[in-house]
Tab-separated table of C-alpha atoms in Angstrom:
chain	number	residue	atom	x	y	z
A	1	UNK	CA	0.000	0.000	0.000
A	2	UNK	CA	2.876	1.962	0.872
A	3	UNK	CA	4.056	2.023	-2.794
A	4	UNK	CA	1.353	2.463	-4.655
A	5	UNK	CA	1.972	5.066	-7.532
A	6	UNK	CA	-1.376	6.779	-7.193
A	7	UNK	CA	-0.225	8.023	-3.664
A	8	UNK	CA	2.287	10.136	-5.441
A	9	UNK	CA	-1.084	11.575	-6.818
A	10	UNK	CA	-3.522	11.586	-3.891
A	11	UNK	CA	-2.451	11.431	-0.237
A	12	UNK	CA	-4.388	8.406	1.329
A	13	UNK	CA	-5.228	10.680	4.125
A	14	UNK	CA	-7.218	12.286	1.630
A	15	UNK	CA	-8.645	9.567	-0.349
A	16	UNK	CA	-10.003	8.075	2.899
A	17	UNK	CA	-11.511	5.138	1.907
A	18	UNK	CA	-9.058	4.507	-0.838
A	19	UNK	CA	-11.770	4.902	-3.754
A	20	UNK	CA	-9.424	5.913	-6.282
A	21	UNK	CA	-6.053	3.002	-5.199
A	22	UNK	CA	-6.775	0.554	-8.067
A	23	UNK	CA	-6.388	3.314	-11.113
A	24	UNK	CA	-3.342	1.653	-12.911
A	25	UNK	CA	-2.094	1.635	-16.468
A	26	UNK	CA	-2.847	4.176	-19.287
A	27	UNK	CA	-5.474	5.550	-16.879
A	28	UNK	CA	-2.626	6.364	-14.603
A	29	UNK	CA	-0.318	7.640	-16.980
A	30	UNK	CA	-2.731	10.105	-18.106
A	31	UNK	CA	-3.648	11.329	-14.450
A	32	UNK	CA	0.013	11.770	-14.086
A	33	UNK	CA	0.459	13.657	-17.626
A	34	UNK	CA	-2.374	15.831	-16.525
A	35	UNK	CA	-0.107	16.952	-12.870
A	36	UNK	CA	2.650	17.287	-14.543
A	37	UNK	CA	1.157	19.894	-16.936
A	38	UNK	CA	-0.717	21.489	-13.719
A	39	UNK	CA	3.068	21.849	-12.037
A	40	UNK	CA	3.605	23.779	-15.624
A	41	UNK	CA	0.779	26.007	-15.469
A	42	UNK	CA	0.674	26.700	-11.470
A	43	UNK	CA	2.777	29.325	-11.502
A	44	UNK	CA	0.589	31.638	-13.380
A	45	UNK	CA	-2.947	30.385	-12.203
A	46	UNK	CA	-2.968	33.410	-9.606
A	47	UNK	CA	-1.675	36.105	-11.477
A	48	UNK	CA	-4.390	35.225	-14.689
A	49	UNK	CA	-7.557	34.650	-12.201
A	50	UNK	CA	-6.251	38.441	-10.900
A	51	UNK	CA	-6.429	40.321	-14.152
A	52	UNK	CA	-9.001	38.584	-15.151
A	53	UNK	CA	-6.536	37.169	-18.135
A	54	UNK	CA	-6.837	34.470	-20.329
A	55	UNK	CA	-3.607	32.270	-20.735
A	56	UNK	CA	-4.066	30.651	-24.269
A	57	UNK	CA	-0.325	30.169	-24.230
A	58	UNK	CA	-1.355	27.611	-21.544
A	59	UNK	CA	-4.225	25.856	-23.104
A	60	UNK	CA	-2.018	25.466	-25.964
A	61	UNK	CA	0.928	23.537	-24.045
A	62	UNK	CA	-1.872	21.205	-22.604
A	63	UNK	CA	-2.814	20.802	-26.519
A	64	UNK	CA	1.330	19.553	-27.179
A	65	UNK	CA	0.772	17.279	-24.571
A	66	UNK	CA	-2.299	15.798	-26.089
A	67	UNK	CA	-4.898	16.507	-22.991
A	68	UNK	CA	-7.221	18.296	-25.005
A	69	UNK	CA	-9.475	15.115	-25.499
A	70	UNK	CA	-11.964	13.967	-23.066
A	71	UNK	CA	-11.819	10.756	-24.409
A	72	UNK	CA	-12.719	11.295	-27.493
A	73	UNK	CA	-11.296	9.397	-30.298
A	74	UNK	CA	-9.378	11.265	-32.789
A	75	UNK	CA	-7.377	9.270	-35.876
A	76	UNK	CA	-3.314	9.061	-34.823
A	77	UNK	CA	-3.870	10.078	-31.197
A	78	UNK	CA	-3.682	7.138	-28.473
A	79	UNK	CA	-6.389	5.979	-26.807
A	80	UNK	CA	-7.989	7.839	-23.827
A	81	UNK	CA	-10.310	6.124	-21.683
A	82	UNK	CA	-13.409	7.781	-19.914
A	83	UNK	CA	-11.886	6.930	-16.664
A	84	UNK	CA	-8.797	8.865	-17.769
A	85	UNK	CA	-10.851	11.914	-18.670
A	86	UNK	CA	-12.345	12.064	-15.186
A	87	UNK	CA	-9.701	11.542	-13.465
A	88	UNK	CA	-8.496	14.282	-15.710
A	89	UNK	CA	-11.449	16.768	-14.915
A	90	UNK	CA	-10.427	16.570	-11.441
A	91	UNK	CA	-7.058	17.115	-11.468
A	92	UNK	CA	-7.509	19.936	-13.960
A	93	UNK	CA	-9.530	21.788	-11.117
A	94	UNK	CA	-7.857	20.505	-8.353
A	95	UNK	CA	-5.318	23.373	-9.795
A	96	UNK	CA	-7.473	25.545	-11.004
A	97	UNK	CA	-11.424	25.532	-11.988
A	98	UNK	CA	-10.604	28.557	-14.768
A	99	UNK	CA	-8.665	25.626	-17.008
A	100	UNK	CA	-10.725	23.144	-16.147
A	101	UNK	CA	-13.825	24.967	-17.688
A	102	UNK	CA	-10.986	26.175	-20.350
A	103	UNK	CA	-10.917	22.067	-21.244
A	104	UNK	CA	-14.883	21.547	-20.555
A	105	UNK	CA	-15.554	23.972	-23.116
A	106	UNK	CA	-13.295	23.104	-25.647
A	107	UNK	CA	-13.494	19.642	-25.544
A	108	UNK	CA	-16.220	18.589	-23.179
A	109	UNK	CA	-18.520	20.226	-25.225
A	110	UNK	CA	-17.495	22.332	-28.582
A	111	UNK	CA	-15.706	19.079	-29.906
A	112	UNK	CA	-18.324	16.913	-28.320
A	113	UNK	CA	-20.942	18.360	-29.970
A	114	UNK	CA	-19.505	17.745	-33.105
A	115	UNK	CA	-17.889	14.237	-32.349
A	116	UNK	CA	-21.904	12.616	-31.098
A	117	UNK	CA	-23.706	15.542	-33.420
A	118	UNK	CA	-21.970	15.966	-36.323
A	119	UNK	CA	-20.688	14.114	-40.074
A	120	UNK	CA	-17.772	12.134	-40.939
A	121	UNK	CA	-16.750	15.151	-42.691
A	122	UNK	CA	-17.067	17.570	-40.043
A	123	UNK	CA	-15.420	15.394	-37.601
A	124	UNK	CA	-12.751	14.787	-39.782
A	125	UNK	CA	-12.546	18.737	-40.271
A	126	UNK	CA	-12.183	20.135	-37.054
A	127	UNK	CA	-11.553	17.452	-34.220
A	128	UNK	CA	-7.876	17.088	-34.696
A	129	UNK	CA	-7.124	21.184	-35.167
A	130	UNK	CA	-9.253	21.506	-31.799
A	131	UNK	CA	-7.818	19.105	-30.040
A	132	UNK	CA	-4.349	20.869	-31.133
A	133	UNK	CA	-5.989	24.131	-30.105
A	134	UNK	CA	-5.075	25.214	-33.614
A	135	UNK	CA	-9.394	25.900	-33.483
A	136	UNK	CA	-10.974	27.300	-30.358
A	137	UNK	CA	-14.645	26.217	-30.088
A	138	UNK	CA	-17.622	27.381	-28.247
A	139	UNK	CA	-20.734	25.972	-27.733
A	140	UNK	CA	-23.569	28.457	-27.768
A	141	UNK	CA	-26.962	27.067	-25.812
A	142	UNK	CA	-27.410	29.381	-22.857
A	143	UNK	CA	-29.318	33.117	-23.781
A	144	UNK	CA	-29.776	36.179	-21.919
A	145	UNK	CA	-33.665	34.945	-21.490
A	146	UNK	CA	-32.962	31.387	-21.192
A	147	UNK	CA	-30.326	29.881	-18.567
A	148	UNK	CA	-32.511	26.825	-16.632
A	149	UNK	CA	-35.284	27.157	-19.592
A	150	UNK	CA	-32.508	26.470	-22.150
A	151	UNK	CA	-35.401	24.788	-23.691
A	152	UNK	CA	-37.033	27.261	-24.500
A	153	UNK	CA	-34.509	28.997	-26.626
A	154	UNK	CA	-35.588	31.554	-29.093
A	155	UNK	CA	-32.303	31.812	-31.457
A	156	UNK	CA	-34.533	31.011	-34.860
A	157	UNK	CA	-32.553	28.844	-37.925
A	158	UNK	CA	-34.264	29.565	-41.239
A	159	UNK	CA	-33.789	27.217	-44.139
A	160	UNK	CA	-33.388	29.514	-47.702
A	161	UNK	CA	-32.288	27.402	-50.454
A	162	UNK	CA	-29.239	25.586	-49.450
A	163	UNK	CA	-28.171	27.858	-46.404
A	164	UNK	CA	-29.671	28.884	-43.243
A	165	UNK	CA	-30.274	32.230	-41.664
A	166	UNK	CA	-29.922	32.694	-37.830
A	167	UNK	CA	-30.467	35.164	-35.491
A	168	UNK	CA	-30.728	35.756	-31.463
A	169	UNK	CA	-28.904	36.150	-28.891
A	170	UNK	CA	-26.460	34.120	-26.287
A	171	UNK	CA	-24.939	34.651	-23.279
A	172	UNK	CA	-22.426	33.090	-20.640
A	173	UNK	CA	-20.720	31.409	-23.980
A	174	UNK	CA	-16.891	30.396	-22.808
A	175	UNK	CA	-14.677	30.856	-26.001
A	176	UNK	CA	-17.446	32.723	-27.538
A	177	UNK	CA	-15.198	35.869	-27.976
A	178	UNK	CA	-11.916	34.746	-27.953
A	179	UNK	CA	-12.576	31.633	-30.336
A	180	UNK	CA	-12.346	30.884	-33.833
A	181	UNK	CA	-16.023	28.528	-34.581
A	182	UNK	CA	-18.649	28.485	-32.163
A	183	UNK	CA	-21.435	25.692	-31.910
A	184	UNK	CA	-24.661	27.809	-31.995
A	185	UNK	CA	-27.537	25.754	-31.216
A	186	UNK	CA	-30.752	27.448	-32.688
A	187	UNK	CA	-34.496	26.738	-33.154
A	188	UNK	CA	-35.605	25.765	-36.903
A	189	UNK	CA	-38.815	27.780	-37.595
A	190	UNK	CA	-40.379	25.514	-40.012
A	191	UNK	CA	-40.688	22.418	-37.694
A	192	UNK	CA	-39.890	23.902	-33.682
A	193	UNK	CA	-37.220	21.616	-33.322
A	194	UNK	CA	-33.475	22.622	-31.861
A	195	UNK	CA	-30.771	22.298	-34.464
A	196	UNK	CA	-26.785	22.957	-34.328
A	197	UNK	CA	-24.744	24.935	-36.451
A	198	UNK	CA	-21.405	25.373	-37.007
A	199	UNK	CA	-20.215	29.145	-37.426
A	200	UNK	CA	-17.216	31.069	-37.760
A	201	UNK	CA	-16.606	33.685	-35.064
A	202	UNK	CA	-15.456	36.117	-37.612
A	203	UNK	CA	-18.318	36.162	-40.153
A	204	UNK	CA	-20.972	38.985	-40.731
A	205	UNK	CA	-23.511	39.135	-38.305
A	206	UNK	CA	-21.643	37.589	-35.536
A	207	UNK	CA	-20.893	40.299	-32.797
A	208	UNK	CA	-19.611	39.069	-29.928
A	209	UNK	CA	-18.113	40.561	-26.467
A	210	UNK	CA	-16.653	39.614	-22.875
A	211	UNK	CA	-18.496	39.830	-20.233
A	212	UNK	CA	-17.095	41.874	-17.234
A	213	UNK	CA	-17.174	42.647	-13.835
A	214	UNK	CA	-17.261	38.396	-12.909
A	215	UNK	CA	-15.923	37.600	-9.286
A	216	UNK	CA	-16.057	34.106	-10.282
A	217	UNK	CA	-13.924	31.439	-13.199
A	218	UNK	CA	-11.719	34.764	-14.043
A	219	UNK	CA	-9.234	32.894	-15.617
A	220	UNK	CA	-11.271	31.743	-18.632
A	221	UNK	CA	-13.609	34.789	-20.129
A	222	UNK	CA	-17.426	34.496	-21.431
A	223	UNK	CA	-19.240	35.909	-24.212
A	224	UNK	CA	-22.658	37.797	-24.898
A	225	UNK	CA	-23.379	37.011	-28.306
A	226	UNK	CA	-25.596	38.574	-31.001
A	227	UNK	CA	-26.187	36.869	-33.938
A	228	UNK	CA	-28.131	39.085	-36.680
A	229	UNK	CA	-28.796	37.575	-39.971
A	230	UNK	CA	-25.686	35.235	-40.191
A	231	UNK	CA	-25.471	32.824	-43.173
A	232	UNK	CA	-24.253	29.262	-42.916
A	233	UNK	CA	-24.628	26.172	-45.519
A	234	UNK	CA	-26.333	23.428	-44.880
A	235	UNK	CA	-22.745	21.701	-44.458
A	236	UNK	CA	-22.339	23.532	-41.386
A	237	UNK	CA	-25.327	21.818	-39.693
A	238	UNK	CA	-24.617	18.930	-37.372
A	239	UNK	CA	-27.036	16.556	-39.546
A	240	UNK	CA	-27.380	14.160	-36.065
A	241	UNK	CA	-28.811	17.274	-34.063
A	242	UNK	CA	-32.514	17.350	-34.484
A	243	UNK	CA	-33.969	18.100	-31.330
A	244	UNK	CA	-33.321	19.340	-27.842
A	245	UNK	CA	-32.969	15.994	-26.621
A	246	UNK	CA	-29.930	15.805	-29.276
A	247	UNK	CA	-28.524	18.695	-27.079
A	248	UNK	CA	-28.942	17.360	-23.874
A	249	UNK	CA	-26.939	14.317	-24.922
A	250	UNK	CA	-23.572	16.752	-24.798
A	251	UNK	CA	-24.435	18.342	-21.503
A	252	UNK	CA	-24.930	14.820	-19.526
A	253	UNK	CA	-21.345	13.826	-20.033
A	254	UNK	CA	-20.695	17.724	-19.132
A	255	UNK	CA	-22.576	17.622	-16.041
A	256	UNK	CA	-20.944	14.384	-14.697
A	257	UNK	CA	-17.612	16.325	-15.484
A	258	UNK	CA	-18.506	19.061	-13.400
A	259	UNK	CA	-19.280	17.218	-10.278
A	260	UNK	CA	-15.430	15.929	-10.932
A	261	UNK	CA	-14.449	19.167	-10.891
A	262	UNK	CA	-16.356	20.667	-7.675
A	263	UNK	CA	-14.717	17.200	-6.196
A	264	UNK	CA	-10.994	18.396	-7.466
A	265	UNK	CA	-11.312	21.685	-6.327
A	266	UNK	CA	-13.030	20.865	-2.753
A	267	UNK	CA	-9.950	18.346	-2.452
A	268	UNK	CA	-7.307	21.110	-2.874
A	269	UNK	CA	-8.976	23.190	-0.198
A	270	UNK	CA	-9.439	20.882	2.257
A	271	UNK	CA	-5.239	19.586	1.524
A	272	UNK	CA	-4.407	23.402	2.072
A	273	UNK	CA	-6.397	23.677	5.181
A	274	UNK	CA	-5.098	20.731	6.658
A	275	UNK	CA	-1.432	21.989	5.956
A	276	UNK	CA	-1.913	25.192	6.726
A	277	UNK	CA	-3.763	23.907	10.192
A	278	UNK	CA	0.170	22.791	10.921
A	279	UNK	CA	1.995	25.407	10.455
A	280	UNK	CA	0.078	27.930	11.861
A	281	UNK	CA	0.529	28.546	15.344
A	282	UNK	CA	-2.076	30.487	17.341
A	283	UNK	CA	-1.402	31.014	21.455
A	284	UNK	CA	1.838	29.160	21.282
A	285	UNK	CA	0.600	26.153	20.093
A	286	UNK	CA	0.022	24.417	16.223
A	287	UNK	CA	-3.541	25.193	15.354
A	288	UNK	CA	-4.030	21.098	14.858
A	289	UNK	CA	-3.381	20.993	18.589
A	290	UNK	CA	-7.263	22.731	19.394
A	291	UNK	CA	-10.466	20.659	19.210
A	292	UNK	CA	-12.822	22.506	17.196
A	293	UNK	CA	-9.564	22.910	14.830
A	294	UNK	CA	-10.276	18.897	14.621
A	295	UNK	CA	-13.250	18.650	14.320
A	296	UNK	CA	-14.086	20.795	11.160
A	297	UNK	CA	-11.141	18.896	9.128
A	298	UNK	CA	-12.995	15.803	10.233
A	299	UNK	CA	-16.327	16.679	9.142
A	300	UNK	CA	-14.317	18.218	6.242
A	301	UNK	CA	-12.973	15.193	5.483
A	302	UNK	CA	-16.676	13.305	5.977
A	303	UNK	CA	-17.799	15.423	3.165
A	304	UNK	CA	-14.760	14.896	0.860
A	305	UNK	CA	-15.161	11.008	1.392
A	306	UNK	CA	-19.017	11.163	0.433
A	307	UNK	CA	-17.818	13.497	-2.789
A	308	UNK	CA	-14.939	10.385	-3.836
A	309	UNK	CA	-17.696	7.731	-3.727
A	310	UNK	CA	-20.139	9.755	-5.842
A	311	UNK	CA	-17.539	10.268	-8.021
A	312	UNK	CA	-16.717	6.570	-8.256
A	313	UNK	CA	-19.688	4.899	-8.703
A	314	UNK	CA	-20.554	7.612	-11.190
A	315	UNK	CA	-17.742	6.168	-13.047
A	316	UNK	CA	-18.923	2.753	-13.073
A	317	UNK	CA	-22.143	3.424	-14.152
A	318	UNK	CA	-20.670	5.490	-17.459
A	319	UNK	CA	-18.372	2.871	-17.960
A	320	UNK	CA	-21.288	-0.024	-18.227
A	321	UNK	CA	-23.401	2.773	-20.435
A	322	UNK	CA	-26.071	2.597	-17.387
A	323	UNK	CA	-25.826	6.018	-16.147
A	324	UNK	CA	-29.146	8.699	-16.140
A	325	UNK	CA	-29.532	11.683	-16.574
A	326	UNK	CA	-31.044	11.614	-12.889
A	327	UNK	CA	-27.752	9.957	-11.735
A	328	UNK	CA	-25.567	12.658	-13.138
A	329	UNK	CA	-28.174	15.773	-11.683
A	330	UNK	CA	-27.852	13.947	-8.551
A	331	UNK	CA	-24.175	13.743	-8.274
A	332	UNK	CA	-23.363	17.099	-9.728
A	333	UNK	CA	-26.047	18.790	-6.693
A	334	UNK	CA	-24.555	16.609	-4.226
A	335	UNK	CA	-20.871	17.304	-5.172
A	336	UNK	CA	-20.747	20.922	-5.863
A	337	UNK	CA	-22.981	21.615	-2.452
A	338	UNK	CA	-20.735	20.070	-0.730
A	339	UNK	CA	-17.545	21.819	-2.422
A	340	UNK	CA	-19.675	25.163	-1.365
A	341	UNK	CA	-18.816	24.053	2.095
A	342	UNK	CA	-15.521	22.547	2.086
A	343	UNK	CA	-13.694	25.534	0.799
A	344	UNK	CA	-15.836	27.916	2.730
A	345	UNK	CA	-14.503	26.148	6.155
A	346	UNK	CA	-11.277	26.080	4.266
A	347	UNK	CA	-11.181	30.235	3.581
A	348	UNK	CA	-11.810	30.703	7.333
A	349	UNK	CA	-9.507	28.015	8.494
A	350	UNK	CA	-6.956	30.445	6.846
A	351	UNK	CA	-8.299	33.698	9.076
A	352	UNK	CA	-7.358	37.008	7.157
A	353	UNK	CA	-4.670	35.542	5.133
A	354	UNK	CA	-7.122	33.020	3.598
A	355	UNK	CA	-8.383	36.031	1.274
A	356	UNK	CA	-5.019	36.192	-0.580
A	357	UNK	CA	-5.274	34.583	-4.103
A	358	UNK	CA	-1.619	33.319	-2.917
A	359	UNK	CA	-3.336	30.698	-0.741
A	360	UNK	CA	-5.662	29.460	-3.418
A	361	UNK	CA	-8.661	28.727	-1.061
A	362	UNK	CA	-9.822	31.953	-1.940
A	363	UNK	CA	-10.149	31.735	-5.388
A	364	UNK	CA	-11.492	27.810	-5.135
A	365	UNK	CA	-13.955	29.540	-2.957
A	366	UNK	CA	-14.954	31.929	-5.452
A	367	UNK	CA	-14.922	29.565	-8.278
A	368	UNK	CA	-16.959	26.875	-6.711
A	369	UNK	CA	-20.316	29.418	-7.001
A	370	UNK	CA	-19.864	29.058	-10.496
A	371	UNK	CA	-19.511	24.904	-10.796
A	372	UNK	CA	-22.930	25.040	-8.168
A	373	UNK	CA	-24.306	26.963	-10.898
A	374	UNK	CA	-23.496	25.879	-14.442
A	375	UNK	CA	-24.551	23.027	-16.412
A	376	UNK	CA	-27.820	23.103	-14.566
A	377	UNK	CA	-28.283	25.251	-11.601
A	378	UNK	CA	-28.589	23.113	-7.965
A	379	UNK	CA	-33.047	23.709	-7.918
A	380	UNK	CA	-32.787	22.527	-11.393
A	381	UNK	CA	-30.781	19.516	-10.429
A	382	UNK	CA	-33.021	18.543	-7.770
A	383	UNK	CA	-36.311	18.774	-9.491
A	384	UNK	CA	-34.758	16.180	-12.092
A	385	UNK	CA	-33.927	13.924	-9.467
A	386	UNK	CA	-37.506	15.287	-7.570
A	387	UNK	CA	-39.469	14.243	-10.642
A	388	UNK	CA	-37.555	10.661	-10.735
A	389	UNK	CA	-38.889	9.509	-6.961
A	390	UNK	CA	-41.928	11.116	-7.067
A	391	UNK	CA	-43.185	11.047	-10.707
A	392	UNK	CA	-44.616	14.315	-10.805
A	393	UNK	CA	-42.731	17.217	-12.570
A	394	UNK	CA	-42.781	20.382	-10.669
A	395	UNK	CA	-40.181	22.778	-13.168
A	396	UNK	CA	-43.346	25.558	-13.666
A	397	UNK	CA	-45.801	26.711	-11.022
């Protein structure tokens, strides 16, 4: 037990009950690919979430390393596992949540949309250049009228002749300003139904800028977009996106990646609170030494262990092909509540100093609000899993 590699990765004193011991092989190798790369970009996580600045430069050295995948396959690149690209998601945030949404966005869901959505051709087109960065993708579902209701979108695709004309608006859209295509997902007004679309950032009609003023995921900016009258063939449709249902397919495997990430980034804070807890010394004694001091890294530690076994046995059921969509809503509520709290008691473990970005629990705290909140707020999660035990929808009054 002593030697086991994935301790090099994961302090057993963390990993309580050992959930994560057995990863071995590629699986591992990736994990450790994806630290080794977080030791690279560490340095500058602080600085970046500070100026609110976007390091491409180190999205693009994660692209030479070959991260950029979340398992999907791509022609010439090795084999990556689901298991690796959780494992992934977690370490990725475990540094910082900023590149971890950097790599959701990109990957999770730009080139996932067009690996499960789109043609042979299209796939062939732009999966390897994103996964090499040499294309930055955004995936456009969220409007300024339509964030839980994403149903009820009103960005309207009209078919003339052999291209399509769309227009609305979108908001909240990572990449969506600083990207090169963007996935816009749009309603077709001749039959209701939710299409996607492939379209260049840098055509007519696209208009596109940052949002400011965020407190939260500073490291990675988002987009208001307004889309007036922009043209696109019918080869830039995804031809296997035909309804909304199409689109939810993309967000379940990015909602299960998301409760990996609120369980990477609760994990660093409750590591830095525990070391911290030693080296500070408070009334001539270690701040370990008190009770209450105790206490709260136990029941810190309670919640962590609860977070790890969500986290596997979400695994298992992706890996079989079993999982829900309830499942996933259930995990990602459980997971990023309980992050909320875990780097809360982590930011006032710290005392004043614990608002310095140079202790990271700070930002992790900040960053959490907006893993609670993405990919399906927490009321939204729960009235999917609601609806499940009780059989009675309750999303309108």
């Amino acid at each position: 037990m002593a030697d086991n590699p994935v301790h090099e990765l994961l302090d057993p004193k963390t990993d309580y009950y050992q959930v994560f011991a057995d990863i071995q092989g590629e699986d591992l190798e990736w994990w450790k690919k994806t630290r080794e790369f977080c030791e690279f970009a560490k340095p500058h996580v602080n600085e970046a979430w500070d100026k609110a600045d976007y390091r491409v430069d180190i999205v693009e050295e994660a692209a030479k390393r070959g991260l950029l995948r979340d398992a999907i396959d791509i022609e010439g690149e090795p084999e990556m596992s689901v298991r690796a690209a959780r494992l992934m998601a977690f370490e990725l945030a475990r540094c910082d949540a900023s590149l971890g949404t950097a790599f959701g966005v990109q990957a999770g869901l730009s080139m996932k949309s067009i690996d499960m959505c789109g043609s042979e051709e299209q796939k062939a087109k732009y999966l390897k250049p994103m996964a090499k960065l040499e294309i930055r993708g955004a995936f456009a579902l969220t409007e300024p009228d339509h964030g839980s209701d994403s149903i009820g979108l009103e960005t309207t695709a009209t078919r003339e002749g052999d291209e399509w004309v769309i227009n609305g608006e979108k908001k909240w859209i990572g990449h969506g300003s600083v990207g090169h295509i963007a996935v816009i997902w749009a309603r077709d007004t001749a039959d209701g139904q939710v299409k996607g679309f492939i379209v260049d950032q840098d055509q007519e009609g696209y208009n596109a800028e940052t949002i400011m003023g965020k407190a939260s995921l500073r490291g990675i900016p988002q987009a208001h977009i307004k889309l007036n009258n922009v043209r696109v063939g019918e080869d830039r449709r995804l031809p296997s996106a035909n309804s909304f249902r199409d689109t939810a397919k993309v967000l379940a495997g990015t909602r299960i990646s998301t409760a990996w990430a609120a369980l990477g980034v609760a994990t660093d804070s409750y590591e830095k609170a525990l070391d911290y807890a030693h080296r500070r010394v408070q009334f001539g004694r270690p701040l370990v030494k008190n009770q209450i001091i105790q206490q709260r890294l136990a029941d810190m530690l309670q919640e962590l262990t609860g977070m790890f076994l969500y986290c596997r046995r979400l695994l298992e059921l992706e890996e079989s092909g079993q999982i829900t969509e309830q499942q996933a809503a259930l995990a990602k509520v459980h997971n990023t509540r309980a992050a909320r709290s875990i780097t809360a008691n982590a930011r006032d473990m710290f005392g004043g100093v614990g608002i310095l970005l140079e202790n990271d629990v700070a930002r992790h705290h900040a960053d959490v609000e907006a893993l609670h909140t993405y990919e399906g707020t927490d009321t939204m999660q729960s009235l999917i899993v609601g609806k499940s035990i009780t059989g009675v929808g309750a999303f309108t009054g």
